[in-house]
PDB file of C-alpha atoms in Angstrom:
ATOM      1  CA  GLY L   1     141.376  72.796  98.939  1.00 87.00           C
ATOM      2  CA  GLY L   2     144.674  71.108  98.374  1.00 90.00           C
ATOM      3  CA  ILE L   3     146.322  67.744  98.015  1.00 92.00           C
ATOM      4  CA  LEU L   4     146.564  64.746 100.304  1.00 93.00           C
ATOM      5  CA  ILE L   5     149.963  63.250 101.096  1.00 93.00           C
ATOM      6  CA  GLY L   6     150.342  59.737 102.435  1.00 92.00           C
ATOM      7  CA  THR L   7     151.149  56.170 101.540  1.00 89.00           C
ATOM      8  CA  VAL L   8     149.494  52.919 100.535  1.00 83.00           C
ATOM      9  CA  LEU L   9     150.581  49.868 102.516  1.00 79.00           C
ATOM     10  CA  ASP L  10     149.909  46.174 102.003  1.00 75.00           C
ATOM     11  CA  TYR L  11     147.885  44.784 104.898  1.00 72.00           C
ATOM     12  CA  GLU L  12     147.873  41.149 103.852  1.00 68.00           C
ATOM     13  CA  ASP L  13     148.656  39.953 107.374  1.00 64.00           C
ATOM     14  CA  MET L  14     145.198  41.183 108.437  1.00 62.00           C
ATOM     15  CA  PHE L  15     143.167  40.833 105.234  1.00 64.00           C
ATOM     16  CA  PRO L  16     144.231  38.824 102.163  1.00 66.00           C
ATOM     17  CA  LYS L  17     145.017  40.989  99.121  1.00 67.00           C
ATOM     18  CA  SER L  18     144.189  44.232 100.925  1.00 71.00           C
ATOM     19  CA  LYS L  19     145.851  47.624 101.024  1.00 74.00           C
ATOM     20  CA  VAL L  20     145.386  50.524 103.409  1.00 78.00           C
ATOM     21  CA  LEU L  21     145.677  54.143 102.358  1.00 81.00           C
ATOM     22  CA  PHE L  22     147.160  56.351 105.095  1.00 84.00           C
ATOM     23  CA  VAL L  23     146.700  60.110 104.734  1.00 88.00           C
ATOM     24  CA  THR L  24     149.419  61.803 106.762  1.00 88.00           C
ATOM     25  CA  HIS L  25     149.147  65.415 105.548  1.00 89.00           C
ATOM     26  CA  CYS L  26     146.608  67.754 103.925  1.00 88.00           C
ATOM     27  CA  THR L  27     148.195  70.702 102.137  1.00 89.00           C
ATOM     28  CA  GLY L  28     146.913  74.077 101.105  1.00 88.00           C
ATOM     29  CA  PRO L  29     146.263  74.877  97.437  1.00 90.00           C
ATOM     30  CA  GLY L  30     149.370  76.992  96.839  1.00 91.00           C
ATOM     31  CA  PRO L  31     149.782  80.731  96.253  1.00 93.00           C
ATOM     32  CA  LYS L  32     148.645  80.690  92.603  1.00 95.00           C
ATOM     33  CA  ALA L  33     145.503  78.581  93.090  1.00 92.00           C
ATOM     34  CA  LYS L  34     142.347  79.752  91.333  1.00 92.00           C
ATOM     35  CA  ARG L  35     139.146  79.922  93.378  1.00 84.00           C
ATOM     36  CA  ALA L  36     135.560  80.855  92.647  1.00 82.00           C
ATOM     37  CA  GLY L  37     132.232  80.064  94.339  1.00 75.00           C
ATOM     38  CA  THR L  38     131.893  76.694  92.637  1.00 76.00           C
ATOM     39  CA  TYR L  39     135.348  76.215  91.129  1.00 80.00           C
ATOM     40  CA  PHE L  40     138.784  75.441  92.488  1.00 81.00           C
ATOM     41  CA  ASP L  41     142.072  74.718  90.707  1.00 87.00           C
ATOM     42  CA  ARG L  42     145.178  74.137  92.794  1.00 88.00           C
ATOM     43  CA  ASP L  43     148.588  75.660  92.055  1.00 92.00           C
ATOM     44  CA  VAL L  44     150.014  72.667  90.165  1.00 89.00           C
ATOM     45  CA  ILE L  45     153.660  73.777  90.300  1.00 92.00           C
ATOM     46  CA  TYR L  46     153.540  74.463  94.049  1.00 93.00           C
ATOM     47  CA  CYS L  47     151.757  71.189  94.812  1.00 91.00           C
ATOM     48  CA  SER L  48     154.151  69.194  92.613  1.00 91.00           C
ATOM     49  CA  LYS L  49     157.137  70.651  94.461  1.00 92.00           C
ATOM     50  CA  LEU L  50     155.454  69.898  97.781  1.00 91.00           C
ATOM     51  CA  VAL L  51     154.861  66.251  96.817  1.00 91.00           C
ATOM     52  CA  ALA L  52     158.484  65.969  95.667  1.00 92.00           C
ATOM     53  CA  SER L  53     159.677  67.367  99.016  1.00 92.00           C
ATOM     54  CA  TYR L  54     157.605  64.908 101.053  1.00 91.00           C
ATOM     55  CA  HIS L  55     158.778  62.074  98.807  1.00 91.00           C
ATOM     56  CA  LYS L  56     162.437  63.078  99.203  1.00 92.00           C
ATOM     57  CA  VAL L  57     162.329  63.720 102.972  1.00 92.00           C
ATOM     58  CA  THR L  58     160.729  60.311 103.608  1.00 92.00           C
ATOM     59  CA  LYS L  59     162.940  58.464 101.108  1.00 92.00           C
ATOM     60  CA  GLY L  60     159.957  57.550  98.959  1.00 90.00           C
ATOM     61  CA  ILE L  61     157.514  56.516 101.690  1.00 90.00           C
ATOM     62  CA  LEU L  62     155.108  59.441 101.244  1.00 92.00           C
ATOM     63  CA  ASN L  63     153.563  60.574  97.985  1.00 92.00           C
ATOM     64  CA  TYR L  64     150.421  62.120  96.492  1.00 92.00           C
ATOM     65  CA  VAL L  65     147.319  60.119  97.504  1.00 92.00           C
ATOM     66  CA  GLY L  66     144.468  62.447  96.556  1.00 91.00           C
ATOM     67  CA  GLU L  67     142.713  65.792  96.812  1.00 90.00           C
ATOM     68  CA  TRP L  68     140.521  67.671  99.268  1.00 90.00           C
ATOM     69  CA  HIS L  69     138.295  70.707  98.870  1.00 88.00           C
ATOM     70  CA  THR L  70     135.139  72.314 100.175  1.00 87.00           C
ATOM     71  CA  HIS L  71     131.678  72.781  98.704  1.00 86.00           C
ATOM     72  CA  PRO L  72     129.677  76.006  99.274  1.00 86.00           C
ATOM     73  CA  SER L  73     126.550  74.025 100.208  1.00 86.00           C
ATOM     74  CA  GLN L  74     125.497  71.223 102.530  1.00 87.00           C
ATOM     75  CA  SER L  75     125.952  68.734  99.698  1.00 87.00           C
ATOM     76  CA  VAL L  76     129.294  66.969  99.715  1.00 87.00           C
ATOM     77  CA  LYS L  77     128.446  64.701  96.807  1.00 87.00           C
ATOM     78  CA  PRO L  78     131.268  64.804  94.235  1.00 88.00           C
ATOM     79  CA  SER L  79     130.317  66.900  91.195  1.00 87.00           C
ATOM     80  CA  SER L  80     130.899  65.662  87.644  1.00 88.00           C
ATOM     81  CA  LEU L  81     133.994  67.927  87.569  1.00 87.00           C
ATOM     82  CA  ASP L  82     135.244  66.263  90.794  1.00 87.00           C
ATOM     83  CA  ASP L  83     134.604  62.818  89.315  1.00 87.00           C
ATOM     84  CA  ASN L  84     136.311  63.642  86.010  1.00 87.00           C
ATOM     85  CA  SER L  85     139.448  65.111  87.599  1.00 87.00           C
ATOM     86  CA  LEU L  86     139.981  62.147  89.964  1.00 87.00           C
ATOM     87  CA  GLN L  87     139.177  59.615  87.227  1.00 86.00           C
ATOM     88  CA  ARG L  88     141.901  61.303  85.152  1.00 85.00           C
ATOM     89  CA  VAL L  89     144.376  60.712  88.007  1.00 84.00           C
ATOM     90  CA  THR L  90     143.652  56.955  87.841  1.00 83.00           C
ATOM     91  CA  ARG L  91     144.731  56.923  84.178  1.00 83.00           C
ATOM     92  CA  GLU L  92     147.786  59.210  84.275  1.00 81.00           C
ATOM     93  CA  LEU L  93     151.017  57.339  84.942  1.00 74.00           C
ATOM     94  CA  GLY L  94     152.736  60.390  86.460  1.00 77.00           C
ATOM     95  CA  TYR L  95     150.625  60.130  89.609  1.00 77.00           C
ATOM     96  CA  LYS L  96     151.862  56.590  90.459  1.00 75.00           C
ATOM     97  CA  LEU L  97     148.540  55.915  92.176  1.00 79.00           C
ATOM     98  CA  GLU L  98     145.640  53.849  90.893  1.00 78.00           C
ATOM     99  CA  THR L  99     143.175  54.723  93.671  1.00 83.00           C
ATOM    100  CA  PRO L 100     143.189  58.420  94.662  1.00 87.00           C
ATOM    101  CA  LEU L 101     141.084  59.627  97.580  1.00 88.00           C
ATOM    102  CA  SER L 102     138.804  62.664  97.435  1.00 87.00           C
ATOM    103  CA  ILE L 103     137.664  64.376 100.640  1.00 87.00           C
ATOM    104  CA  ILE L 104     134.923  67.012 100.360  1.00 87.00           C
ATOM    105  CA  GLN L 105     133.828  69.169 103.309  1.00 86.00           C
ATOM    106  CA  SER L 106     130.795  71.459 103.339  1.00 85.00           C
ATOM    107  CA  ASN L 107     131.498  75.155 104.048  1.00 85.00           C
ATOM    108  CA  ILE L 108     128.187  75.586 105.889  1.00 87.00           C
ATOM    109  CA  SER L 109     127.761  72.327 107.804  1.00 83.00           C
ATOM    110  CA  GLU L 110     129.817  69.510 109.261  1.00 82.00           C
ATOM    111  CA  ASN L 111     129.020  67.259 106.283  1.00 81.00           C
ATOM    112  CA  ILE L 112     132.021  65.457 104.810  1.00 83.00           C
ATOM    113  CA  SER L 113     132.453  62.764 102.164  1.00 82.00           C
ATOM    114  CA  TYR L 114     135.243  60.355 101.299  1.00 82.00           C
ATOM    115  CA  THR L 115     135.441  58.842  97.825  1.00 84.00           C
ATOM    116  CA  ILE L 116     138.078  56.447  96.530  1.00 83.00           C
ATOM    117  CA  TYR L 117     138.347  56.429  92.744  1.00 84.00           C
ATOM    118  CA  PHE L 118     139.546  53.633  90.498  1.00 79.00           C
ATOM    119  CA  LYS L 119     139.677  53.233  86.719  1.00 75.00           C
ATOM    120  CA  ASN L 120     136.119  52.009  86.264  1.00 75.00           C
ATOM    121  CA  GLY L 121     134.267  53.752  89.046  1.00 78.00           C
ATOM    122  CA  LYS L 122     134.374  54.923  92.629  1.00 78.00           C
ATOM    123  CA  TYR L 123     133.896  53.578  96.143  1.00 75.00           C
ATOM    124  CA  THR L 124     132.080  55.838  98.593  1.00 69.00           C
ATOM    125  CA  ASP L 125     132.049  53.880 101.845  1.00 61.00           C
ATOM    126  CA  ASN L 126     133.630  56.072 104.547  1.00 53.00           C
ATOM    127  CA  PRO L 127     137.083  54.942 105.684  1.00 51.00           C
ATOM    128  CA  ILE L 128     138.275  54.938 109.268  1.00 47.00           C
ATOM    129  CA  ILE L 129     140.039  58.158 110.193  1.00 48.00           C
ATOM    130  CA  SER L 130     142.733  58.127 112.865  1.00 45.00           C
ATOM    131  CA  ASP L 131     145.046  60.670 114.437  1.00 47.00           C
ATOM    132  CA  SER L 132     148.788  60.848 113.838  1.00 45.00           C
ATOM    133  CA  GLN L 133     149.599  59.132 117.146  1.00 47.00           C
ATOM    134  CA  SER L 134     148.720  55.802 115.539  1.00 45.00           C
ATOM    135  CA  PHE L 135     151.230  56.266 112.708  1.00 44.00           C
ATOM    136  CA  SER L 136     154.468  54.344 112.826  1.00 44.00           C
ATOM    137  CA  PRO L 137     157.565  56.474 113.613  1.00 45.00           C
ATOM    138  CA  GLN L 138     158.629  56.335 109.936  1.00 42.00           C
ATOM    139  CA  LEU L 139     155.531  58.340 108.969  1.00 40.00           C
ATOM    140  CA  ARG L 140     156.047  61.056 111.596  1.00 43.00           C
ATOM    141  CA  PHE L 141     158.326  63.836 110.396  1.00 43.00           C
ATOM    142  CA  LYS L 142     158.412  67.569 109.825  1.00 45.00           C
ATOM    143  CA  LEU L 143     158.703  69.120 106.409  1.00 44.00           C
ATOM    144  CA  PRO L 144     161.565  71.607 105.937  1.00 42.00           C
ATOM    145  CA  LYS L 145     160.543  75.144 107.034  1.00 46.00           C
ATOM    146  CA  ASP L 146     160.708  76.577 103.520  1.00 44.00           C
ATOM    147  CA  MET L 147     157.943  74.160 102.365  1.00 42.00           C
ATOM    148  CA  GLU L 148     155.537  74.735 105.278  1.00 42.00           C
ATOM    149  CA  ARG L 149     152.580  77.068 104.691  1.00 39.00           C
TER     150      ARG L 149
END
């Protein structure tokens, strides 16, 4: 598991009052992450520094946009713990994001789920995934070597 880095852009020229969430990077959990068969807790200090580095290198374009992790079964349905942690993100001002994305991948199958959370619920319709070649040049960059892992 780890965090998702990206940006939210207004897309009003295509769809009135719409925004598009672009995920540009998926990180690892950090060296002090805690893992068990059905539990995962990322290294908060490491991930916070990583987000700050992306934010600084891109002059504020990229930021935290969500979380990803795996499940040890074929089910990729978010657990109540998954739901609670992402709902908390929607309420905490420090995240600067009202709609975090959760990506869950099965460890034993190719099953994957995408869930976008908001203050009063969640949206589970799968988004369109694209490769980095479709990103504008401003979103393509390399993180400093000391932050890569």
